[in-house]
Amino acid sequence: RRYADVMVHRLLQATIDGEEAVEDFYFREDEIGDICIKCNEKKEASKKAQDRSDVVFLAIYLRKNPMRRLMAYVVSVGETAFTVFIPKLGISKVVYLQEHEEWIRPEAFVTDQGDRRITLHRQESELFIEETWNTVTIRMLTKVRVGCYCKDKPPIDVKVRFEGPWNRSGEQQTSGGDESTDAATTDAATTDA
């Protein structure tokens, strides 16, 4: 980064000094372009390394301290997965529905307006006996409840599991009837007990 700053300062100084200083500049225009490309590549690689380091650190932390019952917002919906943003951790992760086959049956569909949605039907399972909701429809900005864990297989990463719809208390649904999970996402995620 400092080299890029030095190059910019030298170019600015040559420009201030006049046309002759620009013509006598010790790098040709194509060389300056190559230097700029190389500097940008290094900066991008550094950012990626920092981001990956943050993910690895979080995954190692989650290996010893898994987090459950976290609020997340759905930010994109696919046919077999959806992406959530978890404000408490500041991360976005994909929730893969094939990892939930033992207790969720998904039905993907597209609305008349072209919006993709997935209806999740909870199936009876000994693993998730405490859950009381039956269906939830996943669409953009739906609030959901997720758990964050360290991925079991390499490469080390954060794994997110869907736990159910979010309600105002952040706990599992315990009441009967249809309930919207949030006033801002009315009918985005309804539960049936």
CSV table of C-alpha atoms in Angstrom, one decimal:
chain,number,residue,atom,x,y,z
A,1,ARG,CA,0.0,0.0,0.0
A,2,ARG,CA,2.8,2.4,0.8
A,3,TYR,CA,4.4,1.8,-2.6
A,4,ALA,CA,1.2,2.7,-4.3
A,5,ASP,CA,1.0,5.9,-2.2
A,6,VAL,CA,4.6,6.8,-3.2
A,7,MET,CA,3.8,6.3,-6.9
A,8,VAL,CA,0.7,8.5,-6.6
A,9,HIS,CA,2.7,11.2,-4.8
A,10,ARG,CA,5.5,11.1,-7.4
A,11,LEU,CA,3.0,11.3,-10.3
A,12,LEU,CA,1.2,14.2,-8.6
A,13,GLN,CA,4.6,16.0,-8.1
A,14,ALA,CA,5.5,15.5,-11.7
A,15,THR,CA,2.2,16.9,-12.8
A,16,ILE,CA,2.6,19.9,-10.6
A,17,ASP,CA,6.2,20.5,-11.8
A,18,GLY,CA,4.9,20.7,-15.4
A,19,GLU,CA,4.8,19.0,-18.7
A,20,GLU,CA,8.6,18.5,-18.9
A,21,ALA,CA,8.6,16.6,-15.6
A,22,VAL,CA,5.8,14.4,-16.8
A,23,GLU,CA,7.7,13.6,-20.0
A,24,ASP,CA,11.0,12.9,-18.1
A,25,PHE,CA,9.2,10.7,-15.5
A,26,TYR,CA,11.3,7.5,-15.0
A,27,PHE,CA,8.4,5.1,-15.7
A,28,ARG,CA,6.5,4.8,-19.0
A,29,GLU,CA,2.7,5.0,-19.0
A,30,ASP,CA,2.4,1.2,-19.6
A,31,GLU,CA,4.8,0.5,-16.8
A,32,ILE,CA,2.8,2.7,-14.4
A,33,GLY,CA,-0.4,0.8,-15.5
A,34,ASP,CA,1.3,-2.5,-14.7
A,35,ILE,CA,2.4,-1.3,-11.3
A,36,CYS,CA,-1.1,-0.1,-10.5
A,37,ILE,CA,-2.6,-3.5,-11.5
A,38,LYS,CA,0.0,-5.3,-9.3
A,39,CYS,CA,-0.7,-3.0,-6.4
A,40,ASN,CA,-4.5,-3.6,-6.7
A,41,GLU,CA,-3.9,-7.4,-6.9
A,42,LYS,CA,-1.8,-7.4,-3.7
A,43,LYS,CA,-4.4,-5.2,-1.9
A,44,GLU,CA,-7.2,-7.6,-2.9
A,45,ALA,CA,-5.2,-10.6,-1.9
A,46,SER,CA,-4.5,-9.0,1.5
A,47,LYS,CA,-8.2,-8.3,2.0
A,48,LYS,CA,-9.1,-11.9,1.2
A,49,ALA,CA,-6.5,-13.2,3.6
A,50,GLN,CA,-7.8,-11.0,6.4
A,51,ASP,CA,-11.4,-12.1,5.7
A,52,ARG,CA,-10.4,-15.8,5.6
A,53,SER,CA,-8.5,-15.3,8.9
A,54,ASP,CA,-11.6,-13.8,10.5
A,55,VAL,CA,-13.7,-16.8,9.4
A,56,VAL,CA,-11.1,-19.3,10.7
A,57,PHE,CA,-10.9,-17.6,14.0
A,58,LEU,CA,-14.7,-17.6,14.4
A,59,ALA,CA,-14.9,-21.2,13.3
A,60,ILE,CA,-12.3,-22.2,15.9
A,61,TYR,CA,-14.2,-20.3,18.6
A,62,LEU,CA,-17.5,-22.0,17.5
A,63,ARG,CA,-15.9,-25.4,17.8
A,64,LYS,CA,-15.7,-24.9,21.6
A,65,ASN,CA,-18.7,-22.5,21.9
A,66,PRO,CA,-21.4,-23.3,19.4
A,67,MET,CA,-24.2,-20.7,19.3
A,68,ARG,CA,-27.9,-21.5,19.0
A,69,ARG,CA,-31.0,-19.4,18.7
A,70,LEU,CA,-29.4,-16.6,16.8
A,71,MET,CA,-31.6,-14.2,14.8
A,72,ALA,CA,-30.8,-14.1,11.1
A,73,TYR,CA,-32.3,-12.4,8.0
A,74,VAL,CA,-32.8,-14.2,4.7
A,75,VAL,CA,-30.9,-12.2,2.1
A,76,SER,CA,-31.3,-14.5,-0.9
A,77,VAL,CA,-33.4,-17.6,-1.8
A,78,GLY,CA,-32.4,-20.4,-4.2
A,79,GLU,CA,-34.0,-23.8,-5.0
A,80,THR,CA,-32.2,-25.9,-2.5
A,81,ALA,CA,-30.6,-23.3,-0.2
A,82,PHE,CA,-31.0,-19.8,1.2
A,83,THR,CA,-28.5,-17.2,2.4
A,84,VAL,CA,-28.8,-15.6,5.8
A,85,PHE,CA,-27.1,-12.6,7.4
A,86,ILE,CA,-26.5,-13.0,11.1
A,87,PRO,CA,-26.3,-9.5,12.7
A,88,LYS,CA,-24.8,-10.7,16.0
A,89,LEU,CA,-21.8,-12.2,14.2
A,90,GLY,CA,-21.7,-9.9,11.1
A,91,ILE,CA,-21.6,-12.8,8.7
A,92,SER,CA,-23.6,-14.1,5.8
A,93,LYS,CA,-23.8,-17.8,5.2
A,94,VAL,CA,-25.7,-20.3,3.1
A,95,VAL,CA,-28.1,-22.7,4.7
A,96,TYR,CA,-28.1,-25.9,2.7
A,97,LEU,CA,-31.5,-27.7,3.0
A,98,GLN,CA,-30.0,-31.1,2.2
A,99,GLU,CA,-28.3,-30.9,5.5
A,100,HIS,CA,-31.7,-30.7,7.2
A,101,GLU,CA,-33.4,-33.7,5.4
A,102,GLU,CA,-33.9,-35.6,8.6
A,103,TRP,CA,-36.4,-33.1,9.9
A,104,ILE,CA,-37.4,-30.7,7.1
A,105,ARG,CA,-39.1,-31.2,3.7
A,106,PRO,CA,-38.6,-28.2,1.4
A,107,GLU,CA,-40.9,-27.0,-1.4
A,108,ALA,CA,-39.4,-24.4,-3.6
A,109,PHE,CA,-41.6,-22.2,-5.8
A,110,VAL,CA,-41.7,-18.9,-7.7
A,111,THR,CA,-44.5,-16.4,-7.2
A,112,ASP,CA,-46.4,-14.7,-10.0
A,113,GLN,CA,-44.1,-11.7,-9.5
A,114,GLY,CA,-41.0,-13.8,-10.0
A,115,ASP,CA,-39.9,-14.0,-6.4
A,116,ARG,CA,-38.3,-17.3,-5.3
A,117,ARG,CA,-39.6,-18.8,-2.1
A,118,ILE,CA,-39.2,-22.1,-0.2
A,119,THR,CA,-41.9,-23.5,2.2
A,120,LEU,CA,-40.3,-25.7,4.8
A,121,HIS,CA,-42.4,-28.4,6.4
A,122,ARG,CA,-41.2,-29.8,9.7
A,123,GLN,CA,-41.2,-33.5,10.0
A,124,GLU,CA,-41.3,-35.5,13.2
A,125,SER,CA,-37.8,-36.2,14.4
A,126,GLU,CA,-36.3,-37.2,17.7
A,127,LEU,CA,-33.4,-34.7,17.0
A,128,PHE,CA,-35.7,-31.7,17.1
A,129,ILE,CA,-38.6,-32.7,19.3
A,130,GLU,CA,-38.7,-29.3,21.1
A,131,GLU,CA,-39.8,-27.6,17.9
A,132,THR,CA,-43.5,-26.8,17.7
A,133,TRP,CA,-43.9,-25.0,14.3
A,134,ASN,CA,-45.1,-27.0,11.3
A,135,THR,CA,-44.4,-24.8,8.3
A,136,VAL,CA,-42.5,-21.6,7.5
A,137,THR,CA,-42.2,-19.8,4.2
A,138,ILE,CA,-38.7,-18.5,3.4
A,139,ARG,CA,-38.5,-15.3,1.3
A,140,MET,CA,-36.3,-12.2,1.3
A,141,LEU,CA,-35.9,-10.5,4.7
A,142,THR,CA,-37.7,-13.3,6.6
A,143,LYS,CA,-36.4,-13.5,10.2
A,144,VAL,CA,-35.3,-17.0,11.1
A,145,ARG,CA,-33.6,-18.7,14.0
A,146,VAL,CA,-30.3,-20.4,13.3
A,147,GLY,CA,-27.4,-22.1,15.0
A,148,CYS,CA,-23.7,-21.5,14.2
A,149,TYR,CA,-21.1,-24.3,14.4
A,150,CYS,CA,-17.7,-25.2,13.2
A,151,LYS,CA,-17.8,-27.2,10.0
A,152,ASP,CA,-16.9,-30.9,10.6
A,153,LYS,CA,-14.8,-31.4,7.5
A,154,PRO,CA,-11.9,-29.4,6.0
A,155,PRO,CA,-11.5,-26.6,5.0
A,156,ILE,CA,-12.3,-25.1,8.4
A,157,ASP,CA,-15.4,-22.8,8.1
A,158,VAL,CA,-18.5,-21.7,9.9
A,159,LYS,CA,-21.6,-23.9,9.3
A,160,VAL,CA,-25.1,-22.5,9.8
A,161,ARG,CA,-28.1,-24.7,10.6
A,162,PHE,CA,-31.7,-23.6,10.4
A,163,GLU,CA,-33.6,-24.0,13.7
A,164,GLY,CA,-37.0,-22.5,12.9
A,165,PRO,CA,-38.9,-19.2,12.5
A,166,TRP,CA,-37.9,-16.3,14.7
A,167,ASN,CA,-40.4,-14.9,17.1
A,168,ARG,CA,-40.1,-11.7,19.2
A,169,SER,CA,-38.7,-13.5,22.3
A,170,GLY,CA,-36.0,-15.3,20.2
A,171,GLU,CA,-37.1,-18.7,21.6
A,172,GLN,CA,-38.9,-21.5,19.9
A,173,GLN,CA,-42.6,-21.1,19.0
A,174,THR,CA,-44.9,-22.4,21.8
A,175,SER,CA,-48.3,-21.0,20.9
A,176,GLY,CA,-50.8,-22.3,18.5
A,177,GLY,CA,-52.3,-20.7,15.4
A,178,ASP,CA,-50.8,-18.7,12.6
A,179,GLU,CA,-48.3,-16.1,13.8
A,180,SER,CA,-46.2,-13.7,11.8
A,181,THR,CA,-42.6,-13.7,13.0
A,182,ASP,CA,-42.2,-10.0,12.6
A,183,ALA,CA,-44.4,-7.0,11.9
A,184,ALA,CA,-42.1,-5.8,9.1
A,185,THR,CA,-42.2,-9.2,7.4
A,186,THR,CA,-45.9,-9.9,7.7
A,187,ASP,CA,-46.8,-13.3,6.1
A,188,ALA,CA,-43.1,-13.8,5.4
A,189,ALA,CA,-42.8,-16.6,7.8
A,190,THR,CA,-45.9,-18.1,9.4
A,191,THR,CA,-46.1,-20.9,11.9
A,192,ASP,CA,-48.7,-23.5,12.5
A,193,ALA,CA,-48.7,-25.3,15.8
